[in-house]
CSV table of C-alpha atoms and ligand atoms in Angstrom, one decimal:
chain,number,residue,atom,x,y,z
A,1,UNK,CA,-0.2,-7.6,-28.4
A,2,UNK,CA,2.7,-5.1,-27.9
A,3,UNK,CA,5.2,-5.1,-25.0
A,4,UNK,CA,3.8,-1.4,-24.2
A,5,UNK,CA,0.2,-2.9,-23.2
A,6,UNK,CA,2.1,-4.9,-20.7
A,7,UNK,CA,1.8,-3.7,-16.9
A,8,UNK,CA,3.7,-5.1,-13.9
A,9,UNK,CA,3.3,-4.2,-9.8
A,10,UNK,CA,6.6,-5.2,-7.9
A,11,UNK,CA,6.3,-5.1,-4.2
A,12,UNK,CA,10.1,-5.9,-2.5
A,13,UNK,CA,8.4,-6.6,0.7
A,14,UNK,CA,9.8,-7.5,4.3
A,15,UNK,CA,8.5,-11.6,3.9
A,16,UNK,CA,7.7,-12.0,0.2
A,17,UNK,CA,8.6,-10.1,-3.2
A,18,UNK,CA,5.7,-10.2,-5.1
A,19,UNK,CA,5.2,-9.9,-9.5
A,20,UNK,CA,2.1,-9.4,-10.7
A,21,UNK,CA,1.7,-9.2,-14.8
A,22,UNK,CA,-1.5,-7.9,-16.5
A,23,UNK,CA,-2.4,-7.2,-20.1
A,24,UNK,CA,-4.4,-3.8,-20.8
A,25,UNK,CA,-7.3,-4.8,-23.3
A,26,UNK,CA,-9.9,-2.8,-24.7
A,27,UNK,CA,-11.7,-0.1,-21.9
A,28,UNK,CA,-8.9,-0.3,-19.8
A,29,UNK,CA,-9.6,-3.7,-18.5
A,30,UNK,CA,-6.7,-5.2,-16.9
A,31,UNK,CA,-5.8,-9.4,-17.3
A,32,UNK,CA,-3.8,-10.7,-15.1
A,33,UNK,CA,-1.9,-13.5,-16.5
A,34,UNK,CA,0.9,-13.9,-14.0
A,35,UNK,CA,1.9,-13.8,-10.8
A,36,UNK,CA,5.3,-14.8,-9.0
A,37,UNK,CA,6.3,-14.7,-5.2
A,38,UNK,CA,9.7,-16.0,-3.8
A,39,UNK,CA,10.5,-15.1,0.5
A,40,UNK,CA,12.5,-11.9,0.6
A,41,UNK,CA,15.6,-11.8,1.5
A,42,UNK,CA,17.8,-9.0,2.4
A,43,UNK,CA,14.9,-6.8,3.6
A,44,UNK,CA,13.8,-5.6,7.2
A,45,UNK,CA,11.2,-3.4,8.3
A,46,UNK,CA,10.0,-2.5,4.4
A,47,UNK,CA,13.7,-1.5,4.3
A,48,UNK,CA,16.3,-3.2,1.5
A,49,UNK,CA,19.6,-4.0,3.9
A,50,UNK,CA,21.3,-6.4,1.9
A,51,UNK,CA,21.2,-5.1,-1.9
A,52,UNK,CA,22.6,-8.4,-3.5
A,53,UNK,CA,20.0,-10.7,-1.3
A,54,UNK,CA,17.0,-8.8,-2.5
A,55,UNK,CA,18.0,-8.6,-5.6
A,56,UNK,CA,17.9,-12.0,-6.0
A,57,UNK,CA,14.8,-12.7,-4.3
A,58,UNK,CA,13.3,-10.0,-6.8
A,59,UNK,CA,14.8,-11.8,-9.5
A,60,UNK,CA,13.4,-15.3,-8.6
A,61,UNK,CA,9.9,-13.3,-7.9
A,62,UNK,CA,10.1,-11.7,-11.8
A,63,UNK,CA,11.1,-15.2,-13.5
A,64,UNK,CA,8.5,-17.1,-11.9
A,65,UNK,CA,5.6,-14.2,-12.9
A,66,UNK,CA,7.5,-14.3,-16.4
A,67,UNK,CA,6.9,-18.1,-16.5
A,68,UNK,CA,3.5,-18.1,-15.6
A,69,UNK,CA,2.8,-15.1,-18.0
A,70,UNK,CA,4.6,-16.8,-21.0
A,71,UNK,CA,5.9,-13.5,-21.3
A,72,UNK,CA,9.1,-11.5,-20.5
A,73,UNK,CA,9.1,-8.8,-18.4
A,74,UNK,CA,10.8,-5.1,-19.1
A,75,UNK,CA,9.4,-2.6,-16.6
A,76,UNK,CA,7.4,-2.7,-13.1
A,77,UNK,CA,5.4,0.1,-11.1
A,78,UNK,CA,7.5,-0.3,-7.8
A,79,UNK,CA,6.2,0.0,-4.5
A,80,UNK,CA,8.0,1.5,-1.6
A,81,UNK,CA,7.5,1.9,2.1
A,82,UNK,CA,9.9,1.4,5.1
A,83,UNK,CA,9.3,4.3,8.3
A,84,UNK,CA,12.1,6.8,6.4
A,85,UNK,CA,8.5,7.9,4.2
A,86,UNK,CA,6.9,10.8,5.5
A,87,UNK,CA,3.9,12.8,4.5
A,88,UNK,CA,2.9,16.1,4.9
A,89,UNK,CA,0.5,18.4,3.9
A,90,UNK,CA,0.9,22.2,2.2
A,91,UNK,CA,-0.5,24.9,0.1
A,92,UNK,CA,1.0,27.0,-2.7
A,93,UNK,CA,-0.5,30.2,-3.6
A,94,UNK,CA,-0.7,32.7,-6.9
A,95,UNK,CA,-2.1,35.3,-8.7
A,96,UNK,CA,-3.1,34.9,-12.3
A,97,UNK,CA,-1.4,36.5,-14.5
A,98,UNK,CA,-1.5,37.2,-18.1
A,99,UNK,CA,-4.1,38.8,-20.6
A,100,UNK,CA,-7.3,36.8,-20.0
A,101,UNK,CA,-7.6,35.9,-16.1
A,102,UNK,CA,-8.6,32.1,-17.0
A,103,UNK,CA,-6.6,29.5,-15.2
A,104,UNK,CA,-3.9,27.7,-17.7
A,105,UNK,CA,-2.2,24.4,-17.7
A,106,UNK,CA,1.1,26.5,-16.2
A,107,UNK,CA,-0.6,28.0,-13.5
A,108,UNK,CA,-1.5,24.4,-12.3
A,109,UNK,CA,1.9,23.2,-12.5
A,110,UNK,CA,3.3,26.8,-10.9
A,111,UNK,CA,1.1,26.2,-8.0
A,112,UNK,CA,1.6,22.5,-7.4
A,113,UNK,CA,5.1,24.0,-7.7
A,114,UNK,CA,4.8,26.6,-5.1
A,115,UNK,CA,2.9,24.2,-2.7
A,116,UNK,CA,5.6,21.7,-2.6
A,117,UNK,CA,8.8,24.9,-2.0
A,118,UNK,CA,10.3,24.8,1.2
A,119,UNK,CA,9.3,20.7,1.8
A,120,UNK,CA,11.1,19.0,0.0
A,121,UNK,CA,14.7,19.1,0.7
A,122,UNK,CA,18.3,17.5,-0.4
A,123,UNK,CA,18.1,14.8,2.1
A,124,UNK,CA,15.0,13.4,0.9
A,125,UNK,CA,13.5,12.3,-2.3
A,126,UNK,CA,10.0,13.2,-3.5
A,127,UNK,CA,7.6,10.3,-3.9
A,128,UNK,CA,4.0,12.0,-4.7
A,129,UNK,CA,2.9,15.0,-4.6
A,130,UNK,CA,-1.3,14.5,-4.5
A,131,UNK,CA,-3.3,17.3,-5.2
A,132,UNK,CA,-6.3,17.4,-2.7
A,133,UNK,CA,-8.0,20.5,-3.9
A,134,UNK,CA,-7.8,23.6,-5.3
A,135,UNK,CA,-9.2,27.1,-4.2
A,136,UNK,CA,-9.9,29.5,-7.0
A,137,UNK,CA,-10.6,33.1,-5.7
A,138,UNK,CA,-11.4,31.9,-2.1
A,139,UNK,CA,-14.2,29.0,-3.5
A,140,UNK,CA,-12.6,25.7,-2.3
A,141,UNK,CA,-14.0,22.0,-3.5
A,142,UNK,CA,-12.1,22.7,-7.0
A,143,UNK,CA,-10.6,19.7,-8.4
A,144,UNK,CA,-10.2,20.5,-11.8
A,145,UNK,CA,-9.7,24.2,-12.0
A,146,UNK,CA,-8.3,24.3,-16.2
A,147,UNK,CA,-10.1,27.2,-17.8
A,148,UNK,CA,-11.4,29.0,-14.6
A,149,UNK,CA,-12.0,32.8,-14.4
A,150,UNK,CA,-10.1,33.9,-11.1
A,151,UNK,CA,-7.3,35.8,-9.9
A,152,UNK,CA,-6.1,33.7,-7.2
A,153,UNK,CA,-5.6,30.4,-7.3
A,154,UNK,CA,-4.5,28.0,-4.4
A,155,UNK,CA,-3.9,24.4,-4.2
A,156,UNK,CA,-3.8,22.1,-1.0
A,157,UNK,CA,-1.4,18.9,-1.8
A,158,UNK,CA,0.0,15.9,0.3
A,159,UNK,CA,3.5,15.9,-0.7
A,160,UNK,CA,5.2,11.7,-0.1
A,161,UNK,CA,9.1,12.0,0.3
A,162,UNK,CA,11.5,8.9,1.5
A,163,UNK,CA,15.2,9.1,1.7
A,164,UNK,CA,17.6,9.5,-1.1
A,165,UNK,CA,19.7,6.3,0.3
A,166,UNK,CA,16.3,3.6,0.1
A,167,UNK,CA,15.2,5.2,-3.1
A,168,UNK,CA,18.4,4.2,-4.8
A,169,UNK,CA,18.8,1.3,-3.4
A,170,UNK,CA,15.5,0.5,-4.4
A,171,UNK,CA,16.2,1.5,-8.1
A,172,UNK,CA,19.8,-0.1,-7.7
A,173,UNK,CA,17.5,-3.8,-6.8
A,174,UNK,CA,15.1,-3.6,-9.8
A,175,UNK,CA,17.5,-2.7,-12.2
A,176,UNK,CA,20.0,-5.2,-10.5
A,177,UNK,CA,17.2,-7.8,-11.0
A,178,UNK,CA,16.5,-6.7,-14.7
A,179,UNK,CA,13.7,-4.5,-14.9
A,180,UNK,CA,13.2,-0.5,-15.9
A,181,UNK,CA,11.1,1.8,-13.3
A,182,UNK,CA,7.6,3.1,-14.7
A,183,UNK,CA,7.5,4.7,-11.2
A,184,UNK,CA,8.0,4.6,-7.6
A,185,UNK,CA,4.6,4.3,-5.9
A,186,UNK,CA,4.2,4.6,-2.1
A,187,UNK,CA,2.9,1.4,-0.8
A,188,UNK,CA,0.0,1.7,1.1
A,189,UNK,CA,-1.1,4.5,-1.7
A,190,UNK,CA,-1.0,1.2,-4.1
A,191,UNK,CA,-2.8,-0.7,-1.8
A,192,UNK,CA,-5.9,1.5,-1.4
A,193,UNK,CA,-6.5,1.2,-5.0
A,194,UNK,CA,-7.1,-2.5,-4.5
A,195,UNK,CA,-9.3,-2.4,-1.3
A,196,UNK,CA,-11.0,1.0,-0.6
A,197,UNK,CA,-13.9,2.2,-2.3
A,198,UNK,CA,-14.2,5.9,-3.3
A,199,UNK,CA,-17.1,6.2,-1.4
A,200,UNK,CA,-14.8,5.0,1.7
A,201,UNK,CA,-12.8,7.4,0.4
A,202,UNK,CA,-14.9,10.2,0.3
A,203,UNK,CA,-16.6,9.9,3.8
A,204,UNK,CA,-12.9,9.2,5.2
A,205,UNK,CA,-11.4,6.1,5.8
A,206,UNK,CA,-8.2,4.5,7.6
A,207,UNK,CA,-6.3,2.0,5.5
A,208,UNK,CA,-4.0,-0.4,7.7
A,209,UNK,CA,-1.6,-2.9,5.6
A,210,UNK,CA,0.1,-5.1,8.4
A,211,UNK,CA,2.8,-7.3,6.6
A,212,UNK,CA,5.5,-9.0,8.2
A,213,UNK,CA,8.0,-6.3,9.2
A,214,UNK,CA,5.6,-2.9,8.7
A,215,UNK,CA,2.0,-1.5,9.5
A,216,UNK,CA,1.8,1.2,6.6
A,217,UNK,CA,-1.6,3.3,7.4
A,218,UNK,CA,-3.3,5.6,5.2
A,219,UNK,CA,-5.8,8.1,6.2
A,220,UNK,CA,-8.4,9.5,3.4
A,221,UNK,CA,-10.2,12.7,3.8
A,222,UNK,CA,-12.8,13.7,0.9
A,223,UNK,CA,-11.1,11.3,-1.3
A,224,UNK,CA,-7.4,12.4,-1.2
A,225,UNK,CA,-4.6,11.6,1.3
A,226,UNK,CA,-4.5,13.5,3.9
A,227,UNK,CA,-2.0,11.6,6.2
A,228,UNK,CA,0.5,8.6,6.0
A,229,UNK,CA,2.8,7.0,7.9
A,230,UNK,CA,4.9,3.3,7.9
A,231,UNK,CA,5.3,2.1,11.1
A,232,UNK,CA,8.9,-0.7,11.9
A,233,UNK,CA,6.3,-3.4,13.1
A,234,UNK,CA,4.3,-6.6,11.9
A,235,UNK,CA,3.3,-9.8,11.6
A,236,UNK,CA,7.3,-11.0,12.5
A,237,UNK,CA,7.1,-9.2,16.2
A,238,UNK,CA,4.1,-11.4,16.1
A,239,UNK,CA,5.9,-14.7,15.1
A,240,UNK,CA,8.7,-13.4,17.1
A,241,UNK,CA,6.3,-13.4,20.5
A,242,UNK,CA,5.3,-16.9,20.2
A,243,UNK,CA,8.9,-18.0,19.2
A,244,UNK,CA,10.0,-16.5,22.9
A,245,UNK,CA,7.4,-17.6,25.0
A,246,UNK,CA,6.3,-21.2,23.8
A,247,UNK,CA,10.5,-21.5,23.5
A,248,UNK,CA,10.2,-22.7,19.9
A,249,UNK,CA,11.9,-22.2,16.5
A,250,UNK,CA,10.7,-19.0,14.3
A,251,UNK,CA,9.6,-21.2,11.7
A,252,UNK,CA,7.7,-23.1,13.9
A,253,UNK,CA,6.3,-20.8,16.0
A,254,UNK,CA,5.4,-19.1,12.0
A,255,UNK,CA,3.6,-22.4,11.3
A,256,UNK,CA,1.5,-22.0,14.8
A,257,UNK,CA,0.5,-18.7,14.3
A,258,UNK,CA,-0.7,-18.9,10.9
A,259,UNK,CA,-2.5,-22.7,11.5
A,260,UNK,CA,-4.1,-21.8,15.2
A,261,UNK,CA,-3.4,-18.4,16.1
A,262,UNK,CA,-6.1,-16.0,17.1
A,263,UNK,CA,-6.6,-12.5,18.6
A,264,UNK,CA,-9.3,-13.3,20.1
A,265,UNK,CA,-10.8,-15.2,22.9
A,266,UNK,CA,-14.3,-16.7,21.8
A,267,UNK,CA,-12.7,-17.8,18.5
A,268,UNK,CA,-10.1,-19.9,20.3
A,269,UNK,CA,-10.9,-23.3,21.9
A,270,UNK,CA,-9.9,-23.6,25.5
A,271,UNK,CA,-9.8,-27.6,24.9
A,272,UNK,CA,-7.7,-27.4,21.6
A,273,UNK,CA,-4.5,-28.3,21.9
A,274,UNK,CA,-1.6,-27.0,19.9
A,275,UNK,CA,1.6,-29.4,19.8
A,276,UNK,CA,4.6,-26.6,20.2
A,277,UNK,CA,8.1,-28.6,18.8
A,278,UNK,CA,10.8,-27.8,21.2
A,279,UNK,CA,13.7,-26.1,19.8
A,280,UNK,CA,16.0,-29.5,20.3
A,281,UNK,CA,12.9,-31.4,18.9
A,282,UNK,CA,12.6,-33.9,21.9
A,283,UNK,CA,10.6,-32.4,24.5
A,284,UNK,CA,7.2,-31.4,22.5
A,285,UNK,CA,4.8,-30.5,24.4
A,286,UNK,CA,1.0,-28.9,24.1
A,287,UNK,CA,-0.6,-25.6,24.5
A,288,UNK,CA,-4.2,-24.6,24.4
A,289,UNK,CA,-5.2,-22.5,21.6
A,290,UNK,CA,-6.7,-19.8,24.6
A,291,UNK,CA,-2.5,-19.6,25.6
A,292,UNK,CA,-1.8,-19.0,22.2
A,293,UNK,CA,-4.2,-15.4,22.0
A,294,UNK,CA,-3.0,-14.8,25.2
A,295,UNK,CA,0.9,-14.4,23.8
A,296,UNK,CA,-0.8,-13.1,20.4
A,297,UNK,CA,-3.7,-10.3,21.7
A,298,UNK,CA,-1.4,-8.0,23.8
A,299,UNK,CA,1.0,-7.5,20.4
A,300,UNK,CA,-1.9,-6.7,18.3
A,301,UNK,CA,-3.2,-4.7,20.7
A,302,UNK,CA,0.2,-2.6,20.9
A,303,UNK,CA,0.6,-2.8,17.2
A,304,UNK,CA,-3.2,-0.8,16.6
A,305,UNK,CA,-2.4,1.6,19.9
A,306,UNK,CA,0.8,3.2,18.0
A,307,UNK,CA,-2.0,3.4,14.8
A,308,UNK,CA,-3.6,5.3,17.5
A,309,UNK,CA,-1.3,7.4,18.1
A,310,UNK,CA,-0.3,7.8,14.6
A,311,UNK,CA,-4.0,9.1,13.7
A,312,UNK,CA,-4.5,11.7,16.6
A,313,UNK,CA,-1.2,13.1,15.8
A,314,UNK,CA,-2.4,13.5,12.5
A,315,UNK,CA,-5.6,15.5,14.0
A,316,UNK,CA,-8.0,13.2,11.4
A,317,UNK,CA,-9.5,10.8,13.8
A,318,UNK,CA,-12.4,12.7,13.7
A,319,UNK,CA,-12.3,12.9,10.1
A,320,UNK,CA,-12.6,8.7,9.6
A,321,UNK,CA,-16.3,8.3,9.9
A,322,UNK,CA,-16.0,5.4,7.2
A,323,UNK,CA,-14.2,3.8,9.9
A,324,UNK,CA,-10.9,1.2,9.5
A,325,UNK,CA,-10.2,-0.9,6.3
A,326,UNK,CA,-7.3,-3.7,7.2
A,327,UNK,CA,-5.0,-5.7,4.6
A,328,UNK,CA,-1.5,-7.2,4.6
A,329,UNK,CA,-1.1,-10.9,5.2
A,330,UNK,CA,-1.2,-10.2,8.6
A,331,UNK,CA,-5.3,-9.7,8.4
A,332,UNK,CA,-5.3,-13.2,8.1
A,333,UNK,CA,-5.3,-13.7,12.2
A,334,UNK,CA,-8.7,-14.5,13.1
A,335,UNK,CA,-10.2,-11.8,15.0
A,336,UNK,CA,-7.7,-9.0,14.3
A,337,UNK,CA,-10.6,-6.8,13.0
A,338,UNK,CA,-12.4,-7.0,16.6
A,339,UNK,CA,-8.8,-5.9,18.1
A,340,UNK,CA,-8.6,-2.5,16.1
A,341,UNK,CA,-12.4,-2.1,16.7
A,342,UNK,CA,-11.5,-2.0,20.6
A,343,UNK,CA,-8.5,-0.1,20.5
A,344,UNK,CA,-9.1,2.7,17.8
A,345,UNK,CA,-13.1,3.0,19.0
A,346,UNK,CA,-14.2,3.0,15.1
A,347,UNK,CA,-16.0,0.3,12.7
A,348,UNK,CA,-13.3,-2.1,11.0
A,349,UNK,CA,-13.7,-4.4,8.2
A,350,UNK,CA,-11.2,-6.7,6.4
A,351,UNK,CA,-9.8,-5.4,3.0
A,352,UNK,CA,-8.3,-8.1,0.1
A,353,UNK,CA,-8.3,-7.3,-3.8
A,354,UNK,CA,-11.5,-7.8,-5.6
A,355,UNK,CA,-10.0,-8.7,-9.1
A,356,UNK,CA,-12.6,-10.6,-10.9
A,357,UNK,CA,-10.9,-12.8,-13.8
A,358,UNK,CA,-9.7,-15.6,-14.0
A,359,UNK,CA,-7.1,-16.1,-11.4
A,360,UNK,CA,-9.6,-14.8,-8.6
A,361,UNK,CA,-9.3,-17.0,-6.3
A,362,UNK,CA,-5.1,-16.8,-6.1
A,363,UNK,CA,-4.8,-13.3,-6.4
A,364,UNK,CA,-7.6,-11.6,-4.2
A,365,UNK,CA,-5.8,-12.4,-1.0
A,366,UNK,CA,-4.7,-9.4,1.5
A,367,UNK,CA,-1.3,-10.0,1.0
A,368,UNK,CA,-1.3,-9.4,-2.5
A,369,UNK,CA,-3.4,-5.7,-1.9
A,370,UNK,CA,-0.6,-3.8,-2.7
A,371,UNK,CA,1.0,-5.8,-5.9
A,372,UNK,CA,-2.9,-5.6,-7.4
A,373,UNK,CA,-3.0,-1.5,-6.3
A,374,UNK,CA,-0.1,-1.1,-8.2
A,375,UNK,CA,-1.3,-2.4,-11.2
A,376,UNK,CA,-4.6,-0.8,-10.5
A,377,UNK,CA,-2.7,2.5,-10.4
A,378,UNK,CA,-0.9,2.0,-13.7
A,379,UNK,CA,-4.0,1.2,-15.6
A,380,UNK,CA,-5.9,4.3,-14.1
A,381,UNK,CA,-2.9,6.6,-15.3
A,382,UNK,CA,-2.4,5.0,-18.8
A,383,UNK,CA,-6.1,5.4,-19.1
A,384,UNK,CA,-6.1,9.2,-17.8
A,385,UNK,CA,-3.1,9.5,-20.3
A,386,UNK,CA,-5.1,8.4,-23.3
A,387,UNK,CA,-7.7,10.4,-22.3
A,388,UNK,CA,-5.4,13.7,-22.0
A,389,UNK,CA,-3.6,12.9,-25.2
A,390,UNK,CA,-7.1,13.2,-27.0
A,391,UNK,CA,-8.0,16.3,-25.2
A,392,UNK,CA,-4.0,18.0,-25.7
A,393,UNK,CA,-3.9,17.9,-22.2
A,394,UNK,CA,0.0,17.0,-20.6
A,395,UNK,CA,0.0,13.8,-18.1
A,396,UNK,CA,1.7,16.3,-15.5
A,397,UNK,CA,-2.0,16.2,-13.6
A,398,UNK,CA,-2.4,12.3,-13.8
A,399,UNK,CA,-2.2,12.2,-9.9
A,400,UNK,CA,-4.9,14.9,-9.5
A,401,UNK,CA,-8.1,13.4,-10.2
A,402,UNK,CA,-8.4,9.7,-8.5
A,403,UNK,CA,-10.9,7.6,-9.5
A,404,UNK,CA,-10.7,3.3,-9.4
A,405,UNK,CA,-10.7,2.1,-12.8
A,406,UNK,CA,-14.0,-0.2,-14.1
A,407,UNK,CA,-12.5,-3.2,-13.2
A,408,UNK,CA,-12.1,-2.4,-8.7
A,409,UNK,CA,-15.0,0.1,-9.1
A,410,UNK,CA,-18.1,-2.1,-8.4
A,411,UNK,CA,-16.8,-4.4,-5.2
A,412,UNK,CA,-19.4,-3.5,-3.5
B,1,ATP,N1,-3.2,-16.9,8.3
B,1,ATP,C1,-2.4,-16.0,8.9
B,1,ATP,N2,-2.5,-15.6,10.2
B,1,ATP,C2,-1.7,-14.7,10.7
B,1,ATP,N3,-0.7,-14.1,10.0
B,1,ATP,C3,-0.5,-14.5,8.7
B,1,ATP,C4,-1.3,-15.4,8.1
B,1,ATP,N4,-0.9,-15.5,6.8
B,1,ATP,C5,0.1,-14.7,6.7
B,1,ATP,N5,0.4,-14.0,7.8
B,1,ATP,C6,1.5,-13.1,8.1
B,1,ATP,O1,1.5,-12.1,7.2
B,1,ATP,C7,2.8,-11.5,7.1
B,1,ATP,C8,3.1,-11.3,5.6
B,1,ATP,O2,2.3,-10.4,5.1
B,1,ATP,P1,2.6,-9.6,3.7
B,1,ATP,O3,2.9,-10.7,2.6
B,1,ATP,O4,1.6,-8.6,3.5
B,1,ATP,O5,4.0,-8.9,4.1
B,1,ATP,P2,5.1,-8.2,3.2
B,1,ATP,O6,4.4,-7.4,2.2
B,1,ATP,O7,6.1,-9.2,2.7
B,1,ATP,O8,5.8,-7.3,4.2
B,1,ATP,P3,5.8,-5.7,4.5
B,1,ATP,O9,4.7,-5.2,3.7
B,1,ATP,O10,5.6,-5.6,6.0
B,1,ATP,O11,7.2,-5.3,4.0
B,1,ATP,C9,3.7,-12.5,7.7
B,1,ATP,O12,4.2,-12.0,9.0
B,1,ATP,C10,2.8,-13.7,8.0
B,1,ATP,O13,3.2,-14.4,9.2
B,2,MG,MG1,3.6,-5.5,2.1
């Protein structure tokens, strides 16, 4: 098998960089037959601040993947996220020109074109821009409108943009680290590919991916993106919380939260008792599990009201009937689910990958959601890119028409 049916995600994220390698068989079937994390260093808040550190972490991430593969590695999808990426919506309008009024590959790309005028700027580098629907002669609903009769065409798209400075030193890290960029990929855009469902996506849904230093959140509307945002907190204020209060080391109070934290009440003992290691490690001393939710709830709680606020600035909370889908490592607290079900007033479930090889069991955790999307991405546009190259059609539209490849489609 060539290098070319090769496909690697890269996450760089806040806690852990993370390499996923799968082989593209026949019907665009992905095997994955590698995966490498090493702790990230050298990033905060999604954001790379020490280029040489992450690098390295990055690097150790790759060669363990590569090991495990059997395979070496030339190129990655990238994810990126950090709360420079902003999101916005627009429309691009023209008339159709030329002999025959029937809509041509260049009057997609000159309205896509015309849509994203005005937004994006020299202070900030364009990411995606999604194509939610197009509007031939006043019909909307129009995803594919190639070969239309109409005299007006108009196009509603999400544009993604980040800044210039976290882009390149993004780029700068993977190339530093040894690896060629397929493409940039927003992160929670990646993500969704691994956990949502298209008929979430269609009924409207709200994606939540709390890592260690972010909460990226994703809103879909009729199957595109109508609204994202990455907001500076995580699983680390967390960790941080019960480092302050139970007067304990961040490792330790890491250890804690992960082995007896909780969000919630009735899944915390009031008689289990949690040994805390002072910071000197002499005076230890015991906490009930109940004191532990009690630090932990109020953080959570904070963490899902600025989501809150995030959506109804957005003006889609109406829009979510499909409710809340939540991944990121950070899902793992027990009875963080019930906590965004309180504070957003909407029906949440847990998201995690649902790959269904061999390595199950290792990969489909919800910390890995966005490594697996990326993949999942790739696959769906190499796919879309055979498919065009058989119908003469350019790859330029590959971000148009979203649909989860075979191998996510039927999770539920
Ligand atoms: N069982 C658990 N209970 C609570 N928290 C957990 C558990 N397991 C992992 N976490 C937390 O999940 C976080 C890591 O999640 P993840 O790997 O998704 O982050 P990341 O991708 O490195 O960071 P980011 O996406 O924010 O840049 C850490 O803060 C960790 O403490
Ligand atoms: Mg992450």
């Amino acid at each position: 098998m060539g290098m070319d049916e090769i496909i690697v995600g890269l996450e760089i994220g806040s806690g852990k960089v993370c390499t996923v390698v799968g082989e593209l068989g026949e019907d665009d079937q992905i095997e994955i037959i590698g995966i490498g994390t090493s702790p990230s260093l050298g990033v905060r808040k999604g954001i790379i601040i020490d280029l040489e550190q992450a690098t390295q972490s990055a690097k150790k991430s790759i060669e363990s993947a590569e090991r495990m593969a059997g395979t070496r590695i030339n190129s990655a999808f990238v994810a990126i996220s950090g709360n420079h990426i902003t999101s916005v919506n627009s429309k691009g309008v023209i008339a159709i020109s030329g002999e025959s009024p029937e809509i041509t590959e260049n009057d997609i790309e000159k309205v896509i074109e015309a849509a994203k005028a005005g937004i994006v700027s020299s202070e900030k580098e364009l990411i995606h821009t999604l194509s939610r629907e197009f509007i031939v002669d006043g019909q909307s609903g129009i995803s594919d409108p190639l070969g239309m009769s109409g005299a007006r065409l108009e196009c509603k798209v999400h544009i993604v943009t980040g800044s210039i400075t976290a882009v390149q030193n993004l780029i700068k890290c993977v190339e530093g680290a040894g690896l060629d960029i397929e493409e940039i990929i927003f992160g929670t855009l990646a993500s969704s590919h691994a956990v949502l469902s298209n008929a979430e996506k269609d009924l409207g849904v709200l994606l939540i991916d709390i890592g260690a230093g972010t909460t990226e959140i994703a809103i879909f509307v009729e199957g595109g993106l109508a609204h994202s945002a990455v907001l500076p907190v995580g699983g680390i204020q967390i960790t941080n919380d019960l480092a302050v209060v139970l007067r304990t080391s961040i490792e330790e109070a890491e250890k804690i939260k992960i082995n007896y934290g909780s969000a919630i009440k009735n899944s915390a003992s009031p008689e289990k008792l949690v040994e805390v290691p002072s910071i000197n490690g002499k005076n230890n001393y015991n906490v009930s599990q109940k004191y532990l939710v009690e630090i932990i709830e109020p953080r959570v709680s904070e963490i899902f009201g600025l989501v809150g606020n995030e959506v109804r600035k957005s003006g889609c909370y109406n829009m979510i009937p499909g409710g809340i889908v939540i991944t990121g490592g950070s899902s793992l607290l027990p009875g963080i689910s019930e906590v965004a079900e309180q504070v957003l007033n909407l029906p949440s479930r847990l998201g995690r990958p649902h790959y269904q090889g061999e390595l199950a069991d290792m990969i489909n955790d919800p910390s890995y959601s966005e490594a697996i999307g990326l993949l999942s991405f790739a696959t769906e546009k190499y796919s879309i890119r055979s498919s065009f190259q058989s119908t003469k059609r350019k790859i330029k539209v590959k971000n148009i028409f979203t649909k989860i490849i075979s191998w996510l489609k039927d999770f539920f």
